mmCIF file of C-alpha atoms in Angstrom:
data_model
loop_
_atom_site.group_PDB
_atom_site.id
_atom_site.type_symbol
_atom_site.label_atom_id
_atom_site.label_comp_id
_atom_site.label_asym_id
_atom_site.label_seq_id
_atom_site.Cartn_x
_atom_site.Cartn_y
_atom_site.Cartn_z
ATOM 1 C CA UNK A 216 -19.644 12.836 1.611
ATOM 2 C CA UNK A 217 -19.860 13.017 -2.050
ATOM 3 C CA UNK A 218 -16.351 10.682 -2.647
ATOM 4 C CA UNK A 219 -18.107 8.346 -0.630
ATOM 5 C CA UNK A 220 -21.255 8.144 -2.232
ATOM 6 C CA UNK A 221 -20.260 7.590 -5.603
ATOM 7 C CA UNK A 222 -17.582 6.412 -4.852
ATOM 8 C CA UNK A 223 -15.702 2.791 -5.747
ATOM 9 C CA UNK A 224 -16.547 0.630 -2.443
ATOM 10 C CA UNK A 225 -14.062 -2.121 -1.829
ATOM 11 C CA UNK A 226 -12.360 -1.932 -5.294
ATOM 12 C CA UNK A 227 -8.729 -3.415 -5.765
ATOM 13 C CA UNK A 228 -5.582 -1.711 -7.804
ATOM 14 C CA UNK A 229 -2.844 -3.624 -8.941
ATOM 15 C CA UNK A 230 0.595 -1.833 -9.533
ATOM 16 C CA UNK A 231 4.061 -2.426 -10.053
ATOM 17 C CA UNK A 232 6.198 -0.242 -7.513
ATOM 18 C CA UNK A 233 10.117 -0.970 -7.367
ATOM 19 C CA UNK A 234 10.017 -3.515 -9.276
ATOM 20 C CA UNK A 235 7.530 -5.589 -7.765
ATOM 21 C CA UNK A 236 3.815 -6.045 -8.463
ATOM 22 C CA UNK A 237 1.675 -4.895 -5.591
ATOM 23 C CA UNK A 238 -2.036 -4.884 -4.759
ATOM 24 C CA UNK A 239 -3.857 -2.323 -2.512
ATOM 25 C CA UNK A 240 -7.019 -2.675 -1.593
ATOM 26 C CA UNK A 241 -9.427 0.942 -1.251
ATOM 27 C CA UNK A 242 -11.578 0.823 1.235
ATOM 28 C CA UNK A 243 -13.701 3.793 -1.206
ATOM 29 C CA UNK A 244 -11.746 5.686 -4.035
ATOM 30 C CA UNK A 245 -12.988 8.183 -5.832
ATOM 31 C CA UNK A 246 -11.865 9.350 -8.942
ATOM 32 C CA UNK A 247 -12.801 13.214 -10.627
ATOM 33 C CA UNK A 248 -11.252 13.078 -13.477
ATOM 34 C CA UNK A 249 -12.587 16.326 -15.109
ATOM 35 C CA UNK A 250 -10.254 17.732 -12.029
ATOM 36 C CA UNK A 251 -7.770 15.156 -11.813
ATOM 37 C CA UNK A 252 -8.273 14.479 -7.915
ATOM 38 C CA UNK A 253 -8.851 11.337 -6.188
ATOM 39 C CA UNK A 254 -10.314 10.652 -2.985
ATOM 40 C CA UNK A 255 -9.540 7.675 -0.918
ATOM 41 C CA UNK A 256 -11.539 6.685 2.030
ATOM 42 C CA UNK A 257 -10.474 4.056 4.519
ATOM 43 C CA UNK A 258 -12.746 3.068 7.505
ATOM 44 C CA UNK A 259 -11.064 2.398 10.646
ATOM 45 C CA UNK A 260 -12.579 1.131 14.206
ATOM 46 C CA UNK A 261 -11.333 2.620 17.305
ATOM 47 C CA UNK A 262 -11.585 2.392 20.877
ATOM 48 C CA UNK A 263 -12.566 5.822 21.082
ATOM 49 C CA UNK A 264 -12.293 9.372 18.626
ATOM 50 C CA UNK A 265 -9.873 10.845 20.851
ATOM 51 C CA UNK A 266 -7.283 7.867 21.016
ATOM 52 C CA UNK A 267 -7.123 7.590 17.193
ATOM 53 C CA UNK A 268 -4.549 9.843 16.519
ATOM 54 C CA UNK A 269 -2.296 7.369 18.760
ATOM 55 C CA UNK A 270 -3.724 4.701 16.732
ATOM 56 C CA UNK A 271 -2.206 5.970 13.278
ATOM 57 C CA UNK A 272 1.194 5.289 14.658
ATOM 58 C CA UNK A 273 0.725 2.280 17.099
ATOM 59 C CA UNK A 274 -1.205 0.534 13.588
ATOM 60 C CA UNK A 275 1.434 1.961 11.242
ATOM 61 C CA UNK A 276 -1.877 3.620 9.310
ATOM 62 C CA UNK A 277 0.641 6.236 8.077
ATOM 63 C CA UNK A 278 2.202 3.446 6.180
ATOM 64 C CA UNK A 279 -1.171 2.512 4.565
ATOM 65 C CA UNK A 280 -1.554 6.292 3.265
ATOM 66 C CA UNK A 281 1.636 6.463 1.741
ATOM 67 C CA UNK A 282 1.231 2.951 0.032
ATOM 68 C CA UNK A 283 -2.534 3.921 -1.610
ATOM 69 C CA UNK A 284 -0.796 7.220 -3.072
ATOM 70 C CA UNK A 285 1.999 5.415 -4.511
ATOM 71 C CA UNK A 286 -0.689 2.675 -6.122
ATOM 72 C CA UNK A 287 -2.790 6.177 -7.298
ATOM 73 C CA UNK A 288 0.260 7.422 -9.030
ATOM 74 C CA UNK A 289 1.085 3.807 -10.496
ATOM 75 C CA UNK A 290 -2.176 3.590 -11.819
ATOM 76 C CA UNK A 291 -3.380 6.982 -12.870
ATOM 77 C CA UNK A 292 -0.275 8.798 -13.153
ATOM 78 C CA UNK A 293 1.476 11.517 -11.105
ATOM 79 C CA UNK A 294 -1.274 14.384 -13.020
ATOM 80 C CA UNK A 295 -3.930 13.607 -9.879
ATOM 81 C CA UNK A 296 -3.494 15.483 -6.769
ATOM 82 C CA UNK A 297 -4.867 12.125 -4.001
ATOM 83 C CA UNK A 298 -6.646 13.237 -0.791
ATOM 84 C CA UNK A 299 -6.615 10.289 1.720
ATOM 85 C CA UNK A 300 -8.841 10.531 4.881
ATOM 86 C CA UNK A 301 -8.923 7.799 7.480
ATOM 87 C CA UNK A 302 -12.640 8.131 8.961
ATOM 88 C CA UNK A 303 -12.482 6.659 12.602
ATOM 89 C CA UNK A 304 -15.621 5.012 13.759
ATOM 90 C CA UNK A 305 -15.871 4.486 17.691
ATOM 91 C CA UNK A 306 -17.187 0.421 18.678
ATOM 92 C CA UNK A 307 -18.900 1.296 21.673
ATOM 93 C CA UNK A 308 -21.838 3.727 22.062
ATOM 94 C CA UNK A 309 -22.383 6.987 21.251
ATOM 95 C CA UNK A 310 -20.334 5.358 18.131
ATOM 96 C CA UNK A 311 -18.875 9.072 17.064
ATOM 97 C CA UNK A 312 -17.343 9.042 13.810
ATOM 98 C CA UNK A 313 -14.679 12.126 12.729
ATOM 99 C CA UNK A 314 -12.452 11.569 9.728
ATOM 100 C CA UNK A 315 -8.260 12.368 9.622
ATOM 101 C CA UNK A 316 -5.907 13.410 7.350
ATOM 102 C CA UNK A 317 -2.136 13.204 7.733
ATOM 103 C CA UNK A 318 0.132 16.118 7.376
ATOM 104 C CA UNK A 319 2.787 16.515 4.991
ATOM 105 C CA UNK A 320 5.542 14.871 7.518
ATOM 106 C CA UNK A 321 3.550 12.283 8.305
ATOM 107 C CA UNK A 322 3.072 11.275 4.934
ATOM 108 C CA UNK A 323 6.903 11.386 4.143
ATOM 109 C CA UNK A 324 7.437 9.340 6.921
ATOM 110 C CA UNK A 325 5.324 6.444 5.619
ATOM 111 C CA UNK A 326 7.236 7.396 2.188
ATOM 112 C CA UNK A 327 10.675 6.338 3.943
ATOM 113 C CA UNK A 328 9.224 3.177 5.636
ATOM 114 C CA UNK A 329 7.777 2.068 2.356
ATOM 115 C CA UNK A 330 11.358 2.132 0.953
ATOM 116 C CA UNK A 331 12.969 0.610 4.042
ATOM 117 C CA UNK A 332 10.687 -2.124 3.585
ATOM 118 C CA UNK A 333 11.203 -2.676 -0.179
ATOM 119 C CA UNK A 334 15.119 -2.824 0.515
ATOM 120 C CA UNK A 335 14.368 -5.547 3.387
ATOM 121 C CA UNK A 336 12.494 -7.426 1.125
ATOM 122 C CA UNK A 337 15.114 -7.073 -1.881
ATOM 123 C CA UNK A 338 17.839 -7.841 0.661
ATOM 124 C CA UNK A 339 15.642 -11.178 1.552
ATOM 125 C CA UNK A 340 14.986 -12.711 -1.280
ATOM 126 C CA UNK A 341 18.669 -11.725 -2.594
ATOM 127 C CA UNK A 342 19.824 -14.103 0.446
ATOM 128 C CA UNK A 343 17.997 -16.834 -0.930
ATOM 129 C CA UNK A 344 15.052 -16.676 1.101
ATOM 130 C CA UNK A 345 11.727 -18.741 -0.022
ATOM 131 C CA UNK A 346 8.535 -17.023 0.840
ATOM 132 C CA UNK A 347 7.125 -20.213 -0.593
ATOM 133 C CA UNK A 348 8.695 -22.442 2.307
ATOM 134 C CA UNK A 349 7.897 -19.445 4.396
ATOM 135 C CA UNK A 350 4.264 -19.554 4.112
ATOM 136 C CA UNK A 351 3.178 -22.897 3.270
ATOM 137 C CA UNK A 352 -0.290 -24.105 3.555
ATOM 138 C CA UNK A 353 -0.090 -25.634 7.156
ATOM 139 C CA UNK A 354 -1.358 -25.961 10.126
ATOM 140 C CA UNK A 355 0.889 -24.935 12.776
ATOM 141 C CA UNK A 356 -0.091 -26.412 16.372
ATOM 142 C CA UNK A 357 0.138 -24.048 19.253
ATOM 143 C CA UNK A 358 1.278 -24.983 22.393
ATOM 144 C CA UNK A 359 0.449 -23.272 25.710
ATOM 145 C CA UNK A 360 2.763 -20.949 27.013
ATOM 146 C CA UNK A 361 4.263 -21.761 29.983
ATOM 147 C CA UNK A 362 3.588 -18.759 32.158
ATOM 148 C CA UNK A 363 -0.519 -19.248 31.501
#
């Protein structure tokens, strides 16, 4: 409760990790620096409290955790310990609200699919590929599938 109160709300970090310059956005970060810990708080809707769990793989959430401790490291350095809680808030009535951490495996995991997607994106742009032409400011017409 205290990280959140005084607490950073919706404050940016810019970082260079492999190479590349990266942004993440914190939901709530809080820094102690007289104990070198930092707390990172990101809200998440669900369905329901129970079915959240499922949620941090089916969203990739894991992924997120391991991404907002690299950017911690990047920015502070590796002398903070970083506690990352997800805090699931239900949409529908009686709106319950827990918060999650991830366990050591879980975070490694996120670790290794960080990496994997660096090397895609190295392997990418070392083909030649244009995220430029990828992305252009368009608008792409949609046309009705043909089984609706």
């Amino acid at each position: 409760l205290n990280a959140y109160q005084n607490g950073l709300h919706e404050v940016s970090g810019y970082f260079e990790f492999l190479g590349k310059q990266c942004k993440a956005r914190f939901d709530v970060l809080h820094i102690d620096d007289d104990i070198k810990v930092v707390t990172i708080i990101d809200l998440k809707t669900t369905a329901e409290i129970p079915g959240f769990t499922k949620d941090i793989t089916n969203f990739k959430y894991y992924v997120q955790d391991a991404f907002y401790r690299e950017a911690v490291k990047a920015i502070l350095g590796e002398e903070y310990t970083v506690l990352f809680y997800f805090v699931a808030i239900e949409k529908k009535y009686p709106c319950g609200v827990k918060a999650f951490d991830l366990d050591d495996d879980f975070q490694l995991e996120g670790s290794k699919y960080i990496l994997r997607a660096m090397k895609n994106y190295d392997e990418w742009k070392s083909a030649g590929a244009d995220i430029k032409e990828l992305y252009k400011p368009e608008i792409v017409t949609v046309a009705k599938p043909s089984w609706l």
